[in-house]
PDB file of C-alpha atoms in Angstrom:
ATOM      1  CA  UNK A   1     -41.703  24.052  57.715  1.00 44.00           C
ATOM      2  CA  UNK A   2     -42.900  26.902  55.494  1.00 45.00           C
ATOM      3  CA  UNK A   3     -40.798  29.436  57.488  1.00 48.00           C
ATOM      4  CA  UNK A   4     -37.721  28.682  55.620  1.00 50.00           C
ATOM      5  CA  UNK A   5     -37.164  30.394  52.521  1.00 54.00           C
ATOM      6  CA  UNK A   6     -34.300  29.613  50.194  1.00 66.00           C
ATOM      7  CA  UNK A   7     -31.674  32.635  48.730  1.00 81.00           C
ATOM      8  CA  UNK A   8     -33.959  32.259  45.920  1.00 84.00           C
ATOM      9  CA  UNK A   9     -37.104  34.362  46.105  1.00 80.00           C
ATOM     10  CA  UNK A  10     -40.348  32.348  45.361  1.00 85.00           C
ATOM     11  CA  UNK A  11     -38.417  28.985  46.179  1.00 90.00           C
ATOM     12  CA  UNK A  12     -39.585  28.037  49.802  1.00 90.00           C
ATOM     13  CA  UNK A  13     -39.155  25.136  51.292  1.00 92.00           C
ATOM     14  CA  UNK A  14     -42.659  24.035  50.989  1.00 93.00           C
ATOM     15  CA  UNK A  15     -42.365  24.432  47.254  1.00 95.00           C
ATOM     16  CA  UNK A  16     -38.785  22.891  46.858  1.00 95.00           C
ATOM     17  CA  UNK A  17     -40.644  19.888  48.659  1.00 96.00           C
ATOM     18  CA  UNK A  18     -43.437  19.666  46.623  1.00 97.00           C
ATOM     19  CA  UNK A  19     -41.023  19.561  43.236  1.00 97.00           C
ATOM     20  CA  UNK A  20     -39.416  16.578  44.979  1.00 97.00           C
ATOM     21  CA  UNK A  21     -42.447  14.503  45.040  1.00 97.00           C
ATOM     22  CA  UNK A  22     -43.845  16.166  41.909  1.00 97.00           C
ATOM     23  CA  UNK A  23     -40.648  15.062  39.956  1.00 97.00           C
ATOM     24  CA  UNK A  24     -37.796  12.487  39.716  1.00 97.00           C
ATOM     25  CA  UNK A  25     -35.148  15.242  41.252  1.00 97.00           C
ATOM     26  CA  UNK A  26     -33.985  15.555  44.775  1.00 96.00           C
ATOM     27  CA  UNK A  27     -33.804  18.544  46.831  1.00 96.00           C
ATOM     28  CA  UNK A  28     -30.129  18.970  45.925  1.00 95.00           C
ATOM     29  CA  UNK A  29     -30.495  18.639  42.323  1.00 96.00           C
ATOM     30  CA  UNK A  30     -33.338  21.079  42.238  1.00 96.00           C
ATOM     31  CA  UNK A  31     -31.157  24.056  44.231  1.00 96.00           C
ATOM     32  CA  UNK A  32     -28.738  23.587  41.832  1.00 95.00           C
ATOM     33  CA  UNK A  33     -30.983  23.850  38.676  1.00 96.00           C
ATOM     34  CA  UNK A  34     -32.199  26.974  40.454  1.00 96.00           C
ATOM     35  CA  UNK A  35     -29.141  27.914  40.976  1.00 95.00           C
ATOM     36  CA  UNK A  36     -28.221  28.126  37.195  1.00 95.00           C
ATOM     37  CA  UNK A  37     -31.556  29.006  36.307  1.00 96.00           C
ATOM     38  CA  UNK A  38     -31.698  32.062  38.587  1.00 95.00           C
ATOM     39  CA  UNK A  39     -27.871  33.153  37.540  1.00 95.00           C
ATOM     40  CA  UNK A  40     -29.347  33.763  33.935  1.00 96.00           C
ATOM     41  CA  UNK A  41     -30.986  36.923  35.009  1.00 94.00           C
ATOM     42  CA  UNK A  42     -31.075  36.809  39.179  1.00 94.00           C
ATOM     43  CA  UNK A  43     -33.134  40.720  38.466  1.00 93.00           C
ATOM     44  CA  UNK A  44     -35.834  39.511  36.464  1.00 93.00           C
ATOM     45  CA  UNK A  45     -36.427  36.026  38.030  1.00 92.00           C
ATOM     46  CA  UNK A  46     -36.170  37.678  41.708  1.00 90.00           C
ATOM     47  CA  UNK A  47     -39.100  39.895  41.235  1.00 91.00           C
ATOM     48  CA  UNK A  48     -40.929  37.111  39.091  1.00 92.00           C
ATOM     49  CA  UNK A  49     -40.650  33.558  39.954  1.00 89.00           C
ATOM     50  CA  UNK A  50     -42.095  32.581  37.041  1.00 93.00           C
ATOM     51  CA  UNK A  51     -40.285  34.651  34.617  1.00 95.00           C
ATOM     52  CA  UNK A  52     -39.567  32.998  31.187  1.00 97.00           C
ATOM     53  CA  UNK A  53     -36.548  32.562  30.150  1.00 97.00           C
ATOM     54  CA  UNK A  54     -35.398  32.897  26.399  1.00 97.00           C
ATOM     55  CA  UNK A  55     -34.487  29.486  24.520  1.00 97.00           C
ATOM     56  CA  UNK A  56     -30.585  30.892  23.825  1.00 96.00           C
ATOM     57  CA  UNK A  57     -30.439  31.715  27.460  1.00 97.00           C
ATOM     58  CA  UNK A  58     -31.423  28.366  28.740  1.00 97.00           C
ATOM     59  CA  UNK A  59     -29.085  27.074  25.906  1.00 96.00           C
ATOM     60  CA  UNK A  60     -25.957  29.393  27.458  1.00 96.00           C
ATOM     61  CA  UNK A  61     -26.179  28.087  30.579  1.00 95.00           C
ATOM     62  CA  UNK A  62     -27.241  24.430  29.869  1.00 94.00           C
ATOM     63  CA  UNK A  63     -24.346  22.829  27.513  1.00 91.00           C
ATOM     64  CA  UNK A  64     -26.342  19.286  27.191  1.00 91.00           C
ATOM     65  CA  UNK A  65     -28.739  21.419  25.129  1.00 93.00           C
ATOM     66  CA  UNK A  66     -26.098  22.828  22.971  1.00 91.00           C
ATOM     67  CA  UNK A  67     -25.778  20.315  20.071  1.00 89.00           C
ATOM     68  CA  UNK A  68     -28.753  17.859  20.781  1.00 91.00           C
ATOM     69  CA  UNK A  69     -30.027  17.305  17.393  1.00 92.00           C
ATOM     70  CA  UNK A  70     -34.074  17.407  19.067  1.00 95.00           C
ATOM     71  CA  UNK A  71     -32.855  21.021  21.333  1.00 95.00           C
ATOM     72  CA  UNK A  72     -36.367  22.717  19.113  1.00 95.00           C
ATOM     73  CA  UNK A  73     -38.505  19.926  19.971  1.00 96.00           C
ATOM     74  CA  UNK A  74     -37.328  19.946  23.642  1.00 97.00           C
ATOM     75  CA  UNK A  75     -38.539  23.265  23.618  1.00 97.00           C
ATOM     76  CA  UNK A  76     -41.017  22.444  22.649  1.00 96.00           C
ATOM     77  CA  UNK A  77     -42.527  19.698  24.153  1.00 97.00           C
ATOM     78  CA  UNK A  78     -41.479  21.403  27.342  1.00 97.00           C
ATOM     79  CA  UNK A  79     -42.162  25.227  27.436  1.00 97.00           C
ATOM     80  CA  UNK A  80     -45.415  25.469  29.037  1.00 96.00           C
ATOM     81  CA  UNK A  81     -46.527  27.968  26.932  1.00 96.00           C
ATOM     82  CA  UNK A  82     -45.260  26.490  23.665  1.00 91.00           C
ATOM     83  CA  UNK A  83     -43.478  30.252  23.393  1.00 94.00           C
ATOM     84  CA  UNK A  84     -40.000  28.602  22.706  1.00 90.00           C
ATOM     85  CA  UNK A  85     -38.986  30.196  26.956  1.00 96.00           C
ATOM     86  CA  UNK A  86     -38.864  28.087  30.042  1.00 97.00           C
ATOM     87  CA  UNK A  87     -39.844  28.786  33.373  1.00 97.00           C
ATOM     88  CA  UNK A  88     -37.998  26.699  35.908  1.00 97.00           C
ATOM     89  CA  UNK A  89     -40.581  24.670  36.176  1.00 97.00           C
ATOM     90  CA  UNK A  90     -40.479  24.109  32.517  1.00 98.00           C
ATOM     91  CA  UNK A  91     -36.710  23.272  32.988  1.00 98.00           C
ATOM     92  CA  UNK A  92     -37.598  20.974  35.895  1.00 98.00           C
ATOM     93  CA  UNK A  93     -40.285  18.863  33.965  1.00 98.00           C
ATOM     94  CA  UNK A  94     -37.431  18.241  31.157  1.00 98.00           C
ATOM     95  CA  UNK A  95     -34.543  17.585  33.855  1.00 97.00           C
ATOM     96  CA  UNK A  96     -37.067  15.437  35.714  1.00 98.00           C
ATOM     97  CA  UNK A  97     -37.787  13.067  32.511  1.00 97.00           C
ATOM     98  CA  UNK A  98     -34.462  13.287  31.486  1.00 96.00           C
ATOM     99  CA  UNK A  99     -33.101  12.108  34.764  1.00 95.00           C
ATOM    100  CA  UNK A 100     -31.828   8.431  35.855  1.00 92.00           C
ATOM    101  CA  UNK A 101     -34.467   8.012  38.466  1.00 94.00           C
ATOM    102  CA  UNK A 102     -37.529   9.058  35.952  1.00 94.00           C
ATOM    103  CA  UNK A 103     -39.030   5.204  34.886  1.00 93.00           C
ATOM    104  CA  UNK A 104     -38.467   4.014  31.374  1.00 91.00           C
ATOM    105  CA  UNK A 105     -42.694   4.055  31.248  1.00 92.00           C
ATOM    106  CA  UNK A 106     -42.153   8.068  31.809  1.00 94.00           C
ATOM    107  CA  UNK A 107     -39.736   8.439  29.801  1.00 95.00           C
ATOM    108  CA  UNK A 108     -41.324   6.489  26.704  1.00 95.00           C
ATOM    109  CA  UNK A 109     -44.277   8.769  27.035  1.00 96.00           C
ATOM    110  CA  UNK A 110     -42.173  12.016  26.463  1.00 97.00           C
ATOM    111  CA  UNK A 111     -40.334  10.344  23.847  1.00 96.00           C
ATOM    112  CA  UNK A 112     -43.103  10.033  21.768  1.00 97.00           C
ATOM    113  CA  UNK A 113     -43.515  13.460  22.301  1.00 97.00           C
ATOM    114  CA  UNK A 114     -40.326  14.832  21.123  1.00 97.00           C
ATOM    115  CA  UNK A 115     -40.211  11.914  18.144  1.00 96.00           C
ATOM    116  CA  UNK A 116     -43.838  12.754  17.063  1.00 98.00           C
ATOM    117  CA  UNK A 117     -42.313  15.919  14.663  1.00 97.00           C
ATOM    118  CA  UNK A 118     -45.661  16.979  12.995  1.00 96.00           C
ATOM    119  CA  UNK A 119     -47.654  16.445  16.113  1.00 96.00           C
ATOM    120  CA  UNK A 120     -50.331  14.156  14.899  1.00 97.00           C
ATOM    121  CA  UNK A 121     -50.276  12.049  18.213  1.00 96.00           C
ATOM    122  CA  UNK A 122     -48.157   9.403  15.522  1.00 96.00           C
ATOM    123  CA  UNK A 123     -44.937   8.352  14.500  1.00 96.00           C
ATOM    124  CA  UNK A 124     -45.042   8.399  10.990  1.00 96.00           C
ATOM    125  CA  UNK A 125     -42.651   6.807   8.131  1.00 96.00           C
ATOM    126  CA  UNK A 126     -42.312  11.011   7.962  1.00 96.00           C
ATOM    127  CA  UNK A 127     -41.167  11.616  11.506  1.00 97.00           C
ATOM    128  CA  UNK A 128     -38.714   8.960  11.470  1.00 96.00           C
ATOM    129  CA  UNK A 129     -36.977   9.984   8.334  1.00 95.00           C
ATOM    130  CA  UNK A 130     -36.882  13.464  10.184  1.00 95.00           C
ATOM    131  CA  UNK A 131     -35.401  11.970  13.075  1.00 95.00           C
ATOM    132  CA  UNK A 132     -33.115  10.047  10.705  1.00 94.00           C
ATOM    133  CA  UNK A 133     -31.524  13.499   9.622  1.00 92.00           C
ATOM    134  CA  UNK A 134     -31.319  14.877  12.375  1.00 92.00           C
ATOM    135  CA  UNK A 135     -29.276  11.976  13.956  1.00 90.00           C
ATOM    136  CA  UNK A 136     -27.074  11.533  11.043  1.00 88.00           C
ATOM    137  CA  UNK A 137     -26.724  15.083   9.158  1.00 80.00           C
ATOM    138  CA  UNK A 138     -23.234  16.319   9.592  1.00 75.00           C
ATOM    139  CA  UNK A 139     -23.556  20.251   9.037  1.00 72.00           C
ATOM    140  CA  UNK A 140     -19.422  19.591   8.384  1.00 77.00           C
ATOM    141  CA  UNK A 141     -19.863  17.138   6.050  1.00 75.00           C
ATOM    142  CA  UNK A 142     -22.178  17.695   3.677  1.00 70.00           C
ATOM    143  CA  UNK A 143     -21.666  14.338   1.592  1.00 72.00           C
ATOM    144  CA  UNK A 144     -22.126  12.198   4.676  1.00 71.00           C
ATOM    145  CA  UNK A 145     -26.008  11.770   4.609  1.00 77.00           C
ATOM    146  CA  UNK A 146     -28.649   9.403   4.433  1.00 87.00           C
ATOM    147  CA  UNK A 147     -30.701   9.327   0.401  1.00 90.00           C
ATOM    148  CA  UNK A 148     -34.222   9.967   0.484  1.00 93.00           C
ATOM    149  CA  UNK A 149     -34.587   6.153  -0.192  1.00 95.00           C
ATOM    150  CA  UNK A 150     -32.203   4.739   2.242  1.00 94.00           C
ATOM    151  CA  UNK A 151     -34.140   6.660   4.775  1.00 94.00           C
ATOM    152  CA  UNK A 152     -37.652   5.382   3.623  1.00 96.00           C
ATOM    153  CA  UNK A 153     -35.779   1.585   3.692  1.00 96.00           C
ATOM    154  CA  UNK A 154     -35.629   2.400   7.319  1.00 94.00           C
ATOM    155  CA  UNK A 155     -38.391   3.887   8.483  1.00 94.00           C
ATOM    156  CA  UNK A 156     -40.822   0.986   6.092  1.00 93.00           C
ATOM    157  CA  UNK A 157     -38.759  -1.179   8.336  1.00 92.00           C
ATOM    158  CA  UNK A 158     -38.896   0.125  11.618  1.00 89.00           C
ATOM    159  CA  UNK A 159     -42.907   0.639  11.556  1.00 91.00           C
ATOM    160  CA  UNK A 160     -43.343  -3.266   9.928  1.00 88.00           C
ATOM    161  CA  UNK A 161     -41.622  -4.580  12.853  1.00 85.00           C
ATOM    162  CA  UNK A 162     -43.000  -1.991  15.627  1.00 83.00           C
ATOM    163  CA  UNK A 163     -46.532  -1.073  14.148  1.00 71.00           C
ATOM    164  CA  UNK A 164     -48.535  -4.032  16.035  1.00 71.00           C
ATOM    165  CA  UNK A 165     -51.962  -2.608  14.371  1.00 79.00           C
ATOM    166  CA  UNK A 166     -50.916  -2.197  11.479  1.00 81.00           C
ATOM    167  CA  UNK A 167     -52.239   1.166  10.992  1.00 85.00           C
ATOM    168  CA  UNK A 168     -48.889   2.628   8.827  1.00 87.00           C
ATOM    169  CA  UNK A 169     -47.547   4.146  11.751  1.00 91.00           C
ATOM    170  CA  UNK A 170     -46.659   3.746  15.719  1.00 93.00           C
ATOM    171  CA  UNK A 171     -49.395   5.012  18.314  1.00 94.00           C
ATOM    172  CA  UNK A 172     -48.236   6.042  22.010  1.00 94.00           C
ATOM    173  CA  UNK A 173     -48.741   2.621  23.387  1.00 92.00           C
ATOM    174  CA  UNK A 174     -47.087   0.846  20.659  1.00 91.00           C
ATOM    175  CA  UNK A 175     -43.979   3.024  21.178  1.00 93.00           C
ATOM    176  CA  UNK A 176     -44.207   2.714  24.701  1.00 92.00           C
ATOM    177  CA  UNK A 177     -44.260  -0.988  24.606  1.00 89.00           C
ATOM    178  CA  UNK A 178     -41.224  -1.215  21.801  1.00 87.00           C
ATOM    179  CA  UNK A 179     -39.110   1.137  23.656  1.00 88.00           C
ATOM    180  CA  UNK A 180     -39.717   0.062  27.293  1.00 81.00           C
ATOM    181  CA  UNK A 181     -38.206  -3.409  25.877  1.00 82.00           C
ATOM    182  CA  UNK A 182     -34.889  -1.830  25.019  1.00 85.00           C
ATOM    183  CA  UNK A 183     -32.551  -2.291  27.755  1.00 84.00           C
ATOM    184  CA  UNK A 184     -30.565   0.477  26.701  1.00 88.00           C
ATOM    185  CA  UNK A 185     -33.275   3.338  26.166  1.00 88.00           C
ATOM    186  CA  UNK A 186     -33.310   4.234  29.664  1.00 83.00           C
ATOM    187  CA  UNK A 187     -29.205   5.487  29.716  1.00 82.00           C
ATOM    188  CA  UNK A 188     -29.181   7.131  26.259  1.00 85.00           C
ATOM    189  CA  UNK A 189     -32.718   9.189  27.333  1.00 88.00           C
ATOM    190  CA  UNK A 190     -30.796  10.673  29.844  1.00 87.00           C
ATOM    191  CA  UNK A 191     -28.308  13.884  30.474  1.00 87.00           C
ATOM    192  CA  UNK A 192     -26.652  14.293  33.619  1.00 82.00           C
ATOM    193  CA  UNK A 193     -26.829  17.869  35.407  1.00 77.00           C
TER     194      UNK A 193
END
């Protein structure tokens, strides 16, 4: 089995199996990240399988990364090396959570990981009047926007019903208990390839 080697250098068989059970892709999807991934600089990645690749790069070739409103905290939460580049198997770990197949426990779990903005292993009345913006600033329309109060209304609201400790803000297994019980979370945490 570890005979065959893919067109793409450092990609054997062996390996392309091992992301299958490793993540919630399948062999096909997998080529054809690599695919994409290696067309970005086939020189540089041929010679170095794990090459990094620069954020505006991955953004070029990826359009569902092109106007998300979280595309910094993807990269962040995702590039191994916190350096802002991907490696494909940085863009495999994000494709994999961000897949159909990947379970809404999975997906909850990186969630709070993109949502938690300052890091503190919380979501804060802070973080979700920063995800507030982000969701409803319209670069466009710069009278369309949510007050400083309106988004404080919402956030006060939002941990009283979700914050089951009542600690002032939402711990990993809080979130991941709220959001698993949204029927809907697992379709909109989700981009197709």
């Amino acid at each position: 089995m570890g005979a065959f080697q893919t067109k793409y250098p450092g990609l054997t068989e062996d390996l392309l199996e091992e992301y299958t059970l490793l993540t919630y892709l399948n062999k096909g999807q997998i080529l054809y990240l690599m695919k994409k991934f290696h067309s970005i600089n086939p020189e540089k990645i041929s010679m170095d399988y794990n090459h990094r690749v620069q954020k505006t790069d991955i953004i070029a070739k990826f359009e569902v990364l092109k106007n998300n409103p979280f595309q910094d905290r993807l990269f962040r939460v995702f590039s191994s090396h916190q350096d802002g580049c991907f490696s494909f198997e940085d863009l495999l770990d994000l494709c994999s959570a961000m897949s159909y197949d990947c379970p809404a426990e999975v997906k909850a779990a990186w969630a709070f990981k993109i949502f938690d903005i300052d890091e503190d292993n919380q979501i804060t009345a802070k973080d979700i009047c920063n995800i507030l913006d982000r969701i409803t600033w319209d670069p466009n329309n710069r009278t369309n926007y949510l007050t400083q109060a309106d988004k404080m209304k919402i956030a006060n609201t939002i941990l009283e019903k979700v914050n089951l400790d009542k600690s002032g803000s939402v711990g990993l297994a809080e979130f991941r208990l709220m959001i698993t019980r949204i029927p809907e979370f697992t379709s909109s945490f989700y981009f197709r390839l």
